[in-house]
Amino acid sequence: MTLAVMAALISCAHTSNNAKVVNNIEEFNQAVTNLKPGDKIVMANGVWSDVELRFSGVGTKEQPIVLTAETAGKVIISGRSNLAFSGEFIEISDLVFKNGHTPTGEVISFRTSIEDLANNSRVTNVVIDDFSNPLRKLADLWVAMYGKNNRFDHNTLVNKRNRGVTMAVRMNTEASRNNNHVIEYNYFGPRQVLGSNGGETLRIGTSHFARDVSATLVQYNYLDRTNGEHEIISNKSGGNTFLNNVFFETQGTLTMRHGHYTTVENNYFLGNRKPNTGGIRIINENQTVKNNYMYGLTGHRFRGALVIMNGVPNSPPNRYDPVVDAIMNNNIVIDSDYIQLCAGADEERSQPPTGSQLQNNIILGKDNLDPFTLYDDVSGISFAGNYLNEEVSTPIKSGFTSTPYEVTVNEHGLRVPSQELLDKIGFGEVKLPVTKEEVGASYYPKTDALIAFQSGKTTTVKAGTDTLLDALANSSAGDVLVLENGGQYLLTKFAEIHHPVSIVAKDGDKPVILSQKPHFIVIENGGALELENLWFDGAESPDYKGNSVISTSGTSMNINYSLFVRNIKVTDLNVNGYFDFLKANASTFADTIEIVDSEMSNISGSILVLNKETDDLGVYSVENLTLRGNTFTNVKGEVATVYRGGFDESTFGPIVTVADNTFTNTGKGSTHRSGASLYFHGVQKLNISNSTWDKSAPLKLYLTNGDPITVIDNVVMKDTGKIEANNDGYKASKVVYQ
């Protein structure tokens, strides 16, 4: 489809002599009474704050009833606002929802009541941008489709930050089943990692309607870094088709969670070797996966490039129907790490796939030469006509032909196998079915909301009392504050961080930062912090229990933060008990916490307190944690305590790396029974290496569900207890006890 044709489609608002411009909610409410075919309500340009728009009428195919903006993109709906509409042949266009959140459970709803639904209606050229509830754990939907024969096209949905599905097809009543909806040419923009279940980008149905047919067509959409949770798209009903969509660096999969007779065809998954990027996960009966392209997918287990699940015999609707008669044919998998067969096999999920095919696929990769993982009997899958590069091994004895690793970049910028191989499996031209420029609201730029560290101005901060506070108050996102070498900086108030900022000093004597408040620094919503070559000392801290150098906000943060600590010295956090370096409160979440090349000593609390999410629902506080090249001495509590409880399988963090550290006299006063120098509960990927413990409490592990990867290598423990774990599901080598 050309841009000109797209523009024509988007601008096809039907002309009518019945157009009426409304300037406020009172005029709107008056105008929408008794709407007739061909009527057009035009919202005047400007900000419409705290409005709940209700729009109902019965139009015709030739004369729909239209709600639109005076100028596309110039009507901003903000505050506590939403839109619900119902009837026949309704068309909504050109509105922008931002700077607010819905007061109900839905921002845009294709119904005005349980009985009053929208049918044969359309939403086009609409934007929802960060219209997120400030309470991170409070769930809502941005778009809820009900009724039948509706179309959602050329819309932009970006930056959802609280819990809840970005867009859902609802099937609560019979009037919303067998719906034949079309979802196409939309831009689903970046969504941050939620750190819990409930972060899907698109869901069709729920487990309650797993046996019902939706018949929704999802095509020509561009999903850009939609990383909310493992299920980027969650298919939970039957008869749906996913055709010609692009998944760009998405940390998750298109998951056929419930429902039969799903078709997934000619979709492109571009992982680009980014962490946790995934492809397609197959569950249930009569699923067809063919002619898809996958490049650079690194996800493990349920996030593999191709994942075929084990099922539950006689499964209830909310669990896992066995895979029966699935087709996984004619797909291209390039430089992707994992293909998982019979994934999730356990005592409950005990039935392997049957009657299924994995045929005529091209699988070429250099990064993992053993990509196939077989968790159970694969005799119910027929393997034939597949091609693997010569270096790759597979436990499957037949159905694979070795071929040289020949991958080139084609004229469309995609990595492709030889034309000879493409011809052998009948794969056509390797080309994106849709580009980023061809989707979404035509007037709305696709710019990233994330501002990088050190992308702003640099300011030198003089030593003294509250000079750092003044500099922070006058800083902007991305700024760098440079402290004087050897200077002393006293804080008499909390140093609040409201945007990404770097506080650094040049090589040389570290400037000393002291505080008269219980917390030196508080990272508030929207804040992120980079610290380098500084010295934090507790000499001026108040005589309270529970102080900290850094704390996250005491209220919910719906924007993820990051903390980078490099070459930092921390001393004498011991004026009273439980004086921590970082205390992360509940309902806050870090994409990354990194402490490297730092020295921390004489601390009455812990270094990292990341254990406040205790509901055991799979919620946790940090996605990526790294401790590298540090020295920790005389730390009474844990150097790090990380907690992810429960058995939810929708997320795959935390991911923790501990390397090249020295622990001396740490953890003996920790709150865990008999002490712990490090305590990791439910960490999904843990690597501890090249580190030494001396006169410290032991390392403690609590390994939970999710097939966690736990590797401990080349560590020395002097006068330190042995590693303690609730089971033996970890790999340890070169562990020396002295």
mmCIF file of N, CA and C in Angstrom, residues 122-233:
data_model
loop_
_atom_site.group_PDB
_atom_site.id
_atom_site.type_symbol
_atom_site.label_atom_id
_atom_site.label_comp_id
_atom_site.label_asym_id
_atom_site.label_seq_id
_atom_site.Cartn_x
_atom_site.Cartn_y
_atom_site.Cartn_z
ATOM 1 N N ARG A 122 -15.432 2.229 13.393
ATOM 2 C CA ARG A 122 -14.016 2.405 13.099
ATOM 3 C C ARG A 122 -13.400 3.452 14.016
ATOM 4 N N VAL A 123 -12.178 3.164 14.488
ATOM 5 C CA VAL A 123 -11.330 4.154 15.159
ATOM 6 C C VAL A 123 -10.062 4.274 14.336
ATOM 7 N N THR A 124 -9.739 5.492 13.894
ATOM 8 C CA THR A 124 -8.589 5.678 13.021
ATOM 9 C C THR A 124 -7.874 6.991 13.332
ATOM 10 N N ASN A 125 -6.556 6.995 13.141
ATOM 11 C CA ASN A 125 -5.740 8.202 13.273
ATOM 12 C C ASN A 125 -5.826 8.802 14.683
ATOM 13 N N VAL A 126 -5.948 7.950 15.685
ATOM 14 C CA VAL A 126 -6.048 8.371 17.084
ATOM 15 C C VAL A 126 -4.757 8.005 17.812
ATOM 16 N N VAL A 127 -4.382 8.815 18.792
ATOM 17 C CA VAL A 127 -3.164 8.603 19.576
ATOM 18 C C VAL A 127 -3.518 8.449 21.042
ATOM 19 N N ILE A 128 -2.890 7.464 21.693
ATOM 20 C CA ILE A 128 -2.871 7.388 23.156
ATOM 21 C C ILE A 128 -1.408 7.310 23.559
ATOM 22 N N ASP A 129 -0.925 8.323 24.278
ATOM 23 C CA ASP A 129 0.496 8.424 24.631
ATOM 24 C C ASP A 129 0.635 8.641 26.134
ATOM 25 N N ASP A 130 1.192 7.639 26.819
ATOM 26 C CA ASP A 130 1.451 7.723 28.263
ATOM 27 C C ASP A 130 0.213 8.181 29.031
ATOM 28 N N PHE A 131 -0.938 7.703 28.626
ATOM 29 C CA PHE A 131 -2.173 8.012 29.342
ATOM 30 C C PHE A 131 -2.329 6.974 30.445
ATOM 31 N N SER A 132 -1.393 7.040 31.400
ATOM 32 C CA SER A 132 -1.168 5.946 32.345
ATOM 33 C C SER A 132 -1.565 6.339 33.754
ATOM 34 N N ASN A 133 -2.250 5.426 34.428
ATOM 35 C CA ASN A 133 -2.576 5.666 35.830
ATOM 36 C C ASN A 133 -1.293 5.798 36.637
ATOM 37 N N PRO A 134 -1.196 6.787 37.524
ATOM 38 C CA PRO A 134 0.032 6.946 38.318
ATOM 39 C C PRO A 134 0.296 5.785 39.267
ATOM 40 N N LEU A 135 -0.718 4.988 39.568
ATOM 41 C CA LEU A 135 -0.526 3.816 40.416
ATOM 42 C C LEU A 135 -0.109 2.643 39.537
ATOM 43 N N ARG A 136 1.150 2.261 39.635
ATOM 44 C CA ARG A 136 1.741 1.266 38.749
ATOM 45 C C ARG A 136 0.958 -0.045 38.707
ATOM 46 N N LYS A 137 0.475 -0.501 39.852
ATOM 47 C CA LYS A 137 -0.177 -1.808 39.927
ATOM 48 C C LYS A 137 -1.660 -1.769 39.573
ATOM 49 N N LEU A 138 -2.221 -0.582 39.391
ATOM 50 C CA LEU A 138 -3.638 -0.491 39.058
ATOM 51 C C LEU A 138 -3.820 -0.725 37.566
ATOM 52 N N ALA A 139 -4.643 -1.702 37.216
ATOM 53 C CA ALA A 139 -4.776 -2.118 35.819
ATOM 54 C C ALA A 139 -5.895 -1.365 35.114
ATOM 55 N N ASP A 140 -5.658 -1.041 33.849
ATOM 56 C CA ASP A 140 -6.706 -0.563 32.971
ATOM 57 C C ASP A 140 -6.351 -0.942 31.536
ATOM 58 N N LEU A 141 -7.339 -0.834 30.655
ATOM 59 C CA LEU A 141 -7.145 -1.068 29.224
ATOM 60 C C LEU A 141 -7.129 0.272 28.503
ATOM 61 N N TRP A 142 -6.282 0.384 27.516
ATOM 62 C CA TRP A 142 -6.322 1.597 26.702
ATOM 63 C C TRP A 142 -7.407 1.512 25.628
ATOM 64 N N VAL A 143 -7.522 0.358 24.985
ATOM 65 C CA VAL A 143 -8.562 0.184 23.970
ATOM 66 C C VAL A 143 -9.253 -1.148 24.222
ATOM 67 N N ALA A 144 -10.569 -1.119 24.331
ATOM 68 C CA ALA A 144 -11.357 -2.333 24.528
ATOM 69 C C ALA A 144 -12.355 -2.440 23.378
ATOM 70 N N MET A 145 -12.171 -3.470 22.529
ATOM 71 C CA MET A 145 -13.063 -3.682 21.393
ATOM 72 C C MET A 145 -14.170 -4.656 21.786
ATOM 73 N N TYR A 146 -15.397 -4.234 21.567
ATOM 74 C CA TYR A 146 -16.567 -5.084 21.757
ATOM 75 C C TYR A 146 -17.329 -5.125 20.425
ATOM 76 N N GLY A 147 -18.449 -5.836 20.413
ATOM 77 C CA GLY A 147 -19.314 -5.853 19.253
ATOM 78 C C GLY A 147 -18.770 -6.689 18.115
ATOM 79 N N LYS A 148 -19.148 -6.335 16.900
ATOM 80 C CA LYS A 148 -18.771 -7.109 15.712
ATOM 81 C C LYS A 148 -18.378 -6.179 14.562
ATOM 82 N N ASN A 149 -17.512 -6.712 13.705
ATOM 83 C CA ASN A 149 -17.166 -6.066 12.433
ATOM 84 C C ASN A 149 -16.598 -4.661 12.617
ATOM 85 N N ASN A 150 -15.785 -4.480 13.632
ATOM 86 C CA ASN A 150 -15.180 -3.176 13.867
ATOM 87 C C ASN A 150 -13.758 -3.146 13.328
ATOM 88 N N ARG A 151 -13.285 -1.934 13.073
ATOM 89 C CA ARG A 151 -11.944 -1.747 12.518
ATOM 90 C C ARG A 151 -11.181 -0.756 13.387
ATOM 91 N N PHE A 152 -9.932 -1.105 13.702
ATOM 92 C CA PHE A 152 -9.031 -0.229 14.463
ATOM 93 C C PHE A 152 -7.772 -0.094 13.620
ATOM 94 N N ASP A 153 -7.545 1.084 13.036
ATOM 95 C CA ASP A 153 -6.465 1.192 12.058
ATOM 96 C C ASP A 153 -5.759 2.541 12.134
ATOM 97 N N HIS A 154 -4.465 2.529 11.783
ATOM 98 C CA HIS A 154 -3.633 3.728 11.683
ATOM 99 C C HIS A 154 -3.633 4.542 12.977
ATOM 100 N N ASN A 155 -3.612 3.840 14.101
ATOM 101 C CA ASN A 155 -3.557 4.507 15.400
ATOM 102 C C ASN A 155 -2.183 4.327 16.031
ATOM 103 N N THR A 156 -1.859 5.189 16.985
ATOM 104 C CA THR A 156 -0.576 5.155 17.685
ATOM 105 C C THR A 156 -0.828 4.964 19.174
ATOM 106 N N LEU A 157 -0.292 3.874 19.734
ATOM 107 C CA LEU A 157 -0.422 3.578 21.164
ATOM 108 C C LEU A 157 0.978 3.399 21.722
ATOM 109 N N VAL A 158 1.428 4.336 22.559
ATOM 110 C CA VAL A 158 2.815 4.311 23.031
ATOM 111 C C VAL A 158 2.893 4.637 24.523
ATOM 112 N N ASN A 159 3.898 4.032 25.174
ATOM 113 C CA ASN A 159 4.310 4.393 26.537
ATOM 114 C C ASN A 159 3.253 4.096 27.592
ATOM 115 N N LYS A 160 2.613 2.939 27.509
ATOM 116 C CA LYS A 160 1.759 2.534 28.637
ATOM 117 C C LYS A 160 2.653 2.109 29.789
ATOM 118 N N ARG A 161 2.412 2.660 30.972
ATOM 119 C CA ARG A 161 3.346 2.479 32.088
ATOM 120 C C ARG A 161 2.741 1.741 33.278
ATOM 121 N N ASN A 162 1.440 1.669 33.386
ATOM 122 C CA ASN A 162 0.835 0.936 34.492
ATOM 123 C C ASN A 162 0.393 -0.437 34.020
ATOM 124 N N ARG A 163 -0.059 -1.220 34.947
ATOM 125 C CA ARG A 163 -0.490 -2.576 34.632
ATOM 126 C C ARG A 163 -1.748 -2.547 33.763
ATOM 127 N N GLY A 164 -1.887 -3.583 32.954
ATOM 128 C CA GLY A 164 -3.063 -3.716 32.111
ATOM 129 C C GLY A 164 -2.688 -3.835 30.652
ATOM 130 N N VAL A 165 -3.548 -4.496 29.901
ATOM 131 C CA VAL A 165 -3.305 -4.730 28.489
ATOM 132 C C VAL A 165 -3.449 -3.416 27.725
ATOM 133 N N THR A 166 -2.557 -3.193 26.768
ATOM 134 C CA THR A 166 -2.676 -1.984 25.966
ATOM 135 C C THR A 166 -3.964 -2.007 25.155
ATOM 136 N N MET A 167 -4.214 -3.102 24.464
ATOM 137 C CA MET A 167 -5.434 -3.231 23.668
ATOM 138 C C MET A 167 -5.989 -4.636 23.829
ATOM 139 N N ALA A 168 -7.296 -4.734 23.974
ATOM 140 C CA ALA A 168 -7.919 -6.045 24.161
ATOM 141 C C ALA A 168 -9.189 -6.154 23.332
ATOM 142 N N VAL A 169 -9.377 -7.334 22.747
ATOM 143 C CA VAL A 169 -10.653 -7.701 22.138
ATOM 144 C C VAL A 169 -11.437 -8.456 23.196
ATOM 145 N N ARG A 170 -12.564 -7.868 23.603
ATOM 146 C CA ARG A 170 -13.346 -8.440 24.694
ATOM 147 C C ARG A 170 -14.479 -9.297 24.128
ATOM 148 N N MET A 171 -14.736 -10.431 24.813
ATOM 149 C CA MET A 171 -15.735 -11.391 24.329
ATOM 150 C C MET A 171 -16.715 -11.756 25.446
ATOM 151 N N ASN A 172 -17.029 -10.779 26.294
ATOM 152 C CA ASN A 172 -17.808 -11.043 27.495
ATOM 153 C C ASN A 172 -19.209 -11.569 27.216
ATOM 154 N N THR A 173 -19.785 -11.163 26.093
ATOM 155 C CA THR A 173 -21.131 -11.616 25.755
ATOM 156 C C THR A 173 -21.132 -12.205 24.352
ATOM 157 N N GLU A 174 -22.198 -12.922 24.031
ATOM 158 C CA GLU A 174 -22.325 -13.539 22.704
ATOM 159 C C GLU A 174 -22.248 -12.493 21.605
ATOM 160 N N ALA A 175 -22.689 -11.282 21.881
ATOM 161 C CA ALA A 175 -22.699 -10.225 20.873
ATOM 162 C C ALA A 175 -21.308 -9.751 20.498
ATOM 163 N N SER A 176 -20.275 -10.208 21.224
ATOM 164 C CA SER A 176 -18.904 -9.829 20.905
ATOM 165 C C SER A 176 -18.062 -11.016 20.457
ATOM 166 N N ARG A 177 -18.678 -12.147 20.196
ATOM 167 C CA ARG A 177 -17.957 -13.316 19.688
ATOM 168 C C ARG A 177 -18.203 -13.473 18.186
ATOM 169 N N ASN A 178 -17.367 -14.285 17.545
ATOM 170 C CA ASN A 178 -17.420 -14.340 16.080
ATOM 171 C C ASN A 178 -17.478 -12.923 15.513
ATOM 172 N N ASN A 179 -16.543 -12.094 15.980
ATOM 173 C CA ASN A 179 -16.686 -10.654 15.776
ATOM 174 C C ASN A 179 -16.138 -10.128 14.452
ATOM 175 N N ASN A 180 -15.162 -10.833 13.863
ATOM 176 C CA ASN A 180 -14.594 -10.390 12.584
ATOM 177 C C ASN A 180 -14.005 -8.980 12.644
ATOM 178 N N HIS A 181 -13.397 -8.620 13.760
ATOM 179 C CA HIS A 181 -12.724 -7.328 13.852
ATOM 180 C C HIS A 181 -11.472 -7.319 12.984
ATOM 181 N N VAL A 182 -11.043 -6.135 12.586
ATOM 182 C CA VAL A 182 -9.788 -5.945 11.866
ATOM 183 C C VAL A 182 -8.947 -4.925 12.621
ATOM 184 N N ILE A 183 -7.715 -5.320 12.953
ATOM 185 C CA ILE A 183 -6.761 -4.449 13.647
ATOM 186 C C ILE A 183 -5.560 -4.328 12.717
ATOM 187 N N GLU A 184 -5.348 -3.144 12.124
ATOM 188 C CA GLU A 184 -4.340 -3.057 11.078
ATOM 189 C C GLU A 184 -3.680 -1.676 11.017
ATOM 190 N N TYR A 185 -2.444 -1.690 10.543
ATOM 191 C CA TYR A 185 -1.649 -0.480 10.298
ATOM 192 C C TYR A 185 -1.515 0.397 11.538
ATOM 193 N N ASN A 186 -1.437 -0.224 12.699
ATOM 194 C CA ASN A 186 -1.249 0.532 13.931
ATOM 195 C C ASN A 186 0.208 0.499 14.363
ATOM 196 N N TYR A 187 0.611 1.556 15.067
ATOM 197 C CA TYR A 187 1.943 1.609 15.665
ATOM 198 C C TYR A 187 1.789 1.384 17.156
ATOM 199 N N PHE A 188 2.218 0.205 17.613
ATOM 200 C CA PHE A 188 2.277 -0.091 19.038
ATOM 201 C C PHE A 188 3.712 0.231 19.476
ATOM 202 N N GLY A 189 3.889 1.392 20.090
ATOM 203 C CA GLY A 189 5.224 1.882 20.393
ATOM 204 C C GLY A 189 5.749 1.369 21.711
ATOM 205 N N PRO A 190 6.925 1.824 22.114
ATOM 206 C CA PRO A 190 7.628 1.244 23.264
ATOM 207 C C PRO A 190 6.771 1.141 24.525
ATOM 208 N N ARG A 191 6.889 -0.013 25.155
ATOM 209 C CA ARG A 191 6.296 -0.228 26.477
ATOM 210 C C ARG A 191 7.372 -0.820 27.366
ATOM 211 N N GLN A 192 7.607 -0.194 28.511
ATOM 212 C CA GLN A 192 8.663 -0.620 29.420
ATOM 213 C C GLN A 192 8.331 -1.972 30.046
ATOM 214 N N VAL A 193 9.359 -2.670 30.511
ATOM 215 C CA VAL A 193 9.166 -3.914 31.243
ATOM 216 C C VAL A 193 8.336 -3.622 32.493
ATOM 217 N N LEU A 194 7.266 -4.373 32.673
ATOM 218 C CA LEU A 194 6.377 -4.123 33.811
ATOM 219 C C LEU A 194 6.889 -4.773 35.085
ATOM 220 N N GLY A 195 7.582 -5.906 34.956
ATOM 221 C CA GLY A 195 8.045 -6.602 36.151
ATOM 222 C C GLY A 195 6.955 -7.394 36.847
ATOM 223 N N SER A 196 5.884 -7.693 36.120
ATOM 224 C CA SER A 196 4.810 -8.528 36.660
ATOM 225 C C SER A 196 3.916 -8.955 35.506
ATOM 226 N N ASN A 197 2.968 -9.833 35.794
ATOM 227 C CA ASN A 197 1.963 -10.204 34.821
ATOM 228 C C ASN A 197 1.062 -8.999 34.538
ATOM 229 N N GLY A 198 0.405 -9.008 33.367
ATOM 230 C CA GLY A 198 -0.536 -7.941 33.059
ATOM 231 C C GLY A 198 0.028 -6.859 32.173
ATOM 232 N N GLY A 199 1.072 -7.172 31.398
ATOM 233 C CA GLY A 199 1.681 -6.167 30.543
ATOM 234 C C GLY A 199 1.601 -6.501 29.070
ATOM 235 N N GLU A 200 0.585 -7.261 28.640
ATOM 236 C CA GLU A 200 0.460 -7.600 27.227
ATOM 237 C C GLU A 200 0.183 -6.340 26.397
ATOM 238 N N THR A 201 0.611 -6.364 25.150
ATOM 239 C CA THR A 201 0.294 -5.276 24.232
ATOM 240 C C THR A 201 -1.060 -5.502 23.566
ATOM 241 N N LEU A 202 -1.328 -6.721 23.149
ATOM 242 C CA LEU A 202 -2.610 -7.043 22.526
ATOM 243 C C LEU A 202 -3.078 -8.391 23.040
ATOM 244 N N ARG A 203 -4.318 -8.444 23.482
ATOM 245 C CA ARG A 203 -4.916 -9.706 23.922
ATOM 246 C C ARG A 203 -6.261 -9.866 23.229
ATOM 247 N N ILE A 204 -6.499 -11.057 22.708
ATOM 248 C CA ILE A 204 -7.767 -11.346 22.041
ATOM 249 C C ILE A 204 -8.451 -12.456 22.823
ATOM 250 N N GLY A 205 -9.481 -12.097 23.588
ATOM 251 C CA GLY A 205 -10.174 -13.053 24.438
ATOM 252 C C GLY A 205 -9.503 -13.200 25.782
ATOM 253 N N THR A 206 -10.058 -14.080 26.595
ATOM 254 C CA THR A 206 -9.483 -14.462 27.886
ATOM 255 C C THR A 206 -9.684 -15.956 28.061
ATOM 256 N N SER A 207 -9.149 -16.490 29.140
ATOM 257 C CA SER A 207 -9.276 -17.931 29.367
ATOM 258 C C SER A 207 -10.736 -18.362 29.507
ATOM 259 N N HIS A 208 -11.604 -17.431 29.925
ATOM 260 C CA HIS A 208 -13.023 -17.787 30.044
ATOM 261 C C HIS A 208 -13.632 -18.149 28.695
ATOM 262 N N PHE A 209 -13.052 -17.623 27.616
ATOM 263 C CA PHE A 209 -13.615 -17.830 26.281
ATOM 264 C C PHE A 209 -12.632 -18.566 25.384
ATOM 265 N N ALA A 210 -11.799 -19.412 26.010
ATOM 266 C CA ALA A 210 -10.774 -20.143 25.272
ATOM 267 C C ALA A 210 -11.365 -21.047 24.207
ATOM 268 N N ARG A 211 -12.569 -21.535 24.407
ATOM 269 C CA ARG A 211 -13.190 -22.442 23.445
ATOM 270 C C ARG A 211 -14.060 -21.708 22.418
ATOM 271 N N ASP A 212 -14.166 -20.388 22.539
ATOM 272 C CA ASP A 212 -15.005 -19.616 21.637
ATOM 273 C C ASP A 212 -14.189 -19.028 20.498
ATOM 274 N N VAL A 213 -14.880 -18.670 19.421
ATOM 275 C CA VAL A 213 -14.240 -18.114 18.232
ATOM 276 C C VAL A 213 -14.348 -16.590 18.265
ATOM 277 N N SER A 214 -13.219 -15.937 18.000
ATOM 278 C CA SER A 214 -13.215 -14.485 17.845
ATOM 279 C C SER A 214 -13.176 -14.099 16.364
ATOM 280 N N ALA A 215 -12.321 -14.794 15.574
ATOM 281 C CA ALA A 215 -12.177 -14.504 14.140
ATOM 282 C C ALA A 215 -11.714 -13.077 13.899
ATOM 283 N N THR A 216 -10.737 -12.654 14.682
ATOM 284 C CA THR A 216 -10.156 -11.322 14.530
ATOM 285 C C THR A 216 -8.941 -11.393 13.611
ATOM 286 N N LEU A 217 -8.813 -10.417 12.737
ATOM 287 C CA LEU A 217 -7.676 -10.319 11.824
ATOM 288 C C LEU A 217 -6.745 -9.213 12.314
ATOM 289 N N VAL A 218 -5.477 -9.578 12.574
ATOM 290 C CA VAL A 218 -4.463 -8.624 13.024
ATOM 291 C C VAL A 218 -3.394 -8.579 11.943
ATOM 292 N N GLN A 219 -3.284 -7.467 11.239
ATOM 293 C CA GLN A 219 -2.378 -7.440 10.094
ATOM 294 C C GLN A 219 -1.725 -6.062 9.923
ATOM 295 N N TYR A 220 -0.509 -6.088 9.369
ATOM 296 C CA TYR A 220 0.226 -4.880 9.001
ATOM 297 C C TYR A 220 0.408 -3.912 10.177
ATOM 298 N N ASN A 221 0.624 -4.452 11.369
ATOM 299 C CA ASN A 221 0.937 -3.621 12.528
ATOM 300 C C ASN A 221 2.434 -3.663 12.798
ATOM 301 N N TYR A 222 2.952 -2.605 13.413
ATOM 302 C CA TYR A 222 4.369 -2.528 13.768
ATOM 303 C C TYR A 222 4.457 -2.420 15.281
ATOM 304 N N LEU A 223 5.039 -3.461 15.900
ATOM 305 C CA LEU A 223 5.187 -3.502 17.355
ATOM 306 C C LEU A 223 6.640 -3.206 17.683
ATOM 307 N N ASP A 224 6.884 -2.064 18.285
ATOM 308 C CA ASP A 224 8.221 -1.508 18.470
ATOM 309 C C ASP A 224 8.595 -1.540 19.953
ATOM 310 N N ARG A 225 9.454 -2.504 20.339
ATOM 311 C CA ARG A 225 9.961 -2.601 21.704
ATOM 312 C C ARG A 225 8.835 -2.603 22.736
ATOM 313 N N THR A 226 7.812 -3.349 22.450
ATOM 314 C CA THR A 226 6.690 -3.498 23.377
ATOM 315 C C THR A 226 7.043 -4.601 24.378
ATOM 316 N N ASN A 227 7.688 -4.217 25.471
ATOM 317 C CA ASN A 227 8.372 -5.169 26.350
ATOM 318 C C ASN A 227 7.643 -5.436 27.666
ATOM 319 N N GLY A 228 6.363 -5.152 27.728
ATOM 320 C CA GLY A 228 5.659 -5.235 29.002
ATOM 321 C C GLY A 228 5.852 -6.537 29.749
ATOM 322 N N GLU A 229 5.634 -7.649 29.070
ATOM 323 C CA GLU A 229 5.805 -8.956 29.698
ATOM 324 C C GLU A 229 6.097 -9.995 28.620
ATOM 325 N N HIS A 230 6.115 -11.266 29.028
ATOM 326 C CA HIS A 230 6.470 -12.344 28.106
ATOM 327 C C HIS A 230 5.522 -12.432 26.917
ATOM 328 N N GLU A 231 4.229 -12.237 27.133
ATOM 329 C CA GLU A 231 3.255 -12.345 26.054
ATOM 330 C C GLU A 231 3.042 -10.959 25.447
ATOM 331 N N ILE A 232 3.731 -10.677 24.354
ATOM 332 C CA ILE A 232 3.518 -9.414 23.657
ATOM 333 C C ILE A 232 2.114 -9.404 23.050
ATOM 334 N N ILE A 233 1.800 -10.461 22.321
ATOM 335 C CA ILE A 233 0.421 -10.711 21.906
ATOM 336 C C ILE A 233 -0.032 -11.990 22.581
#
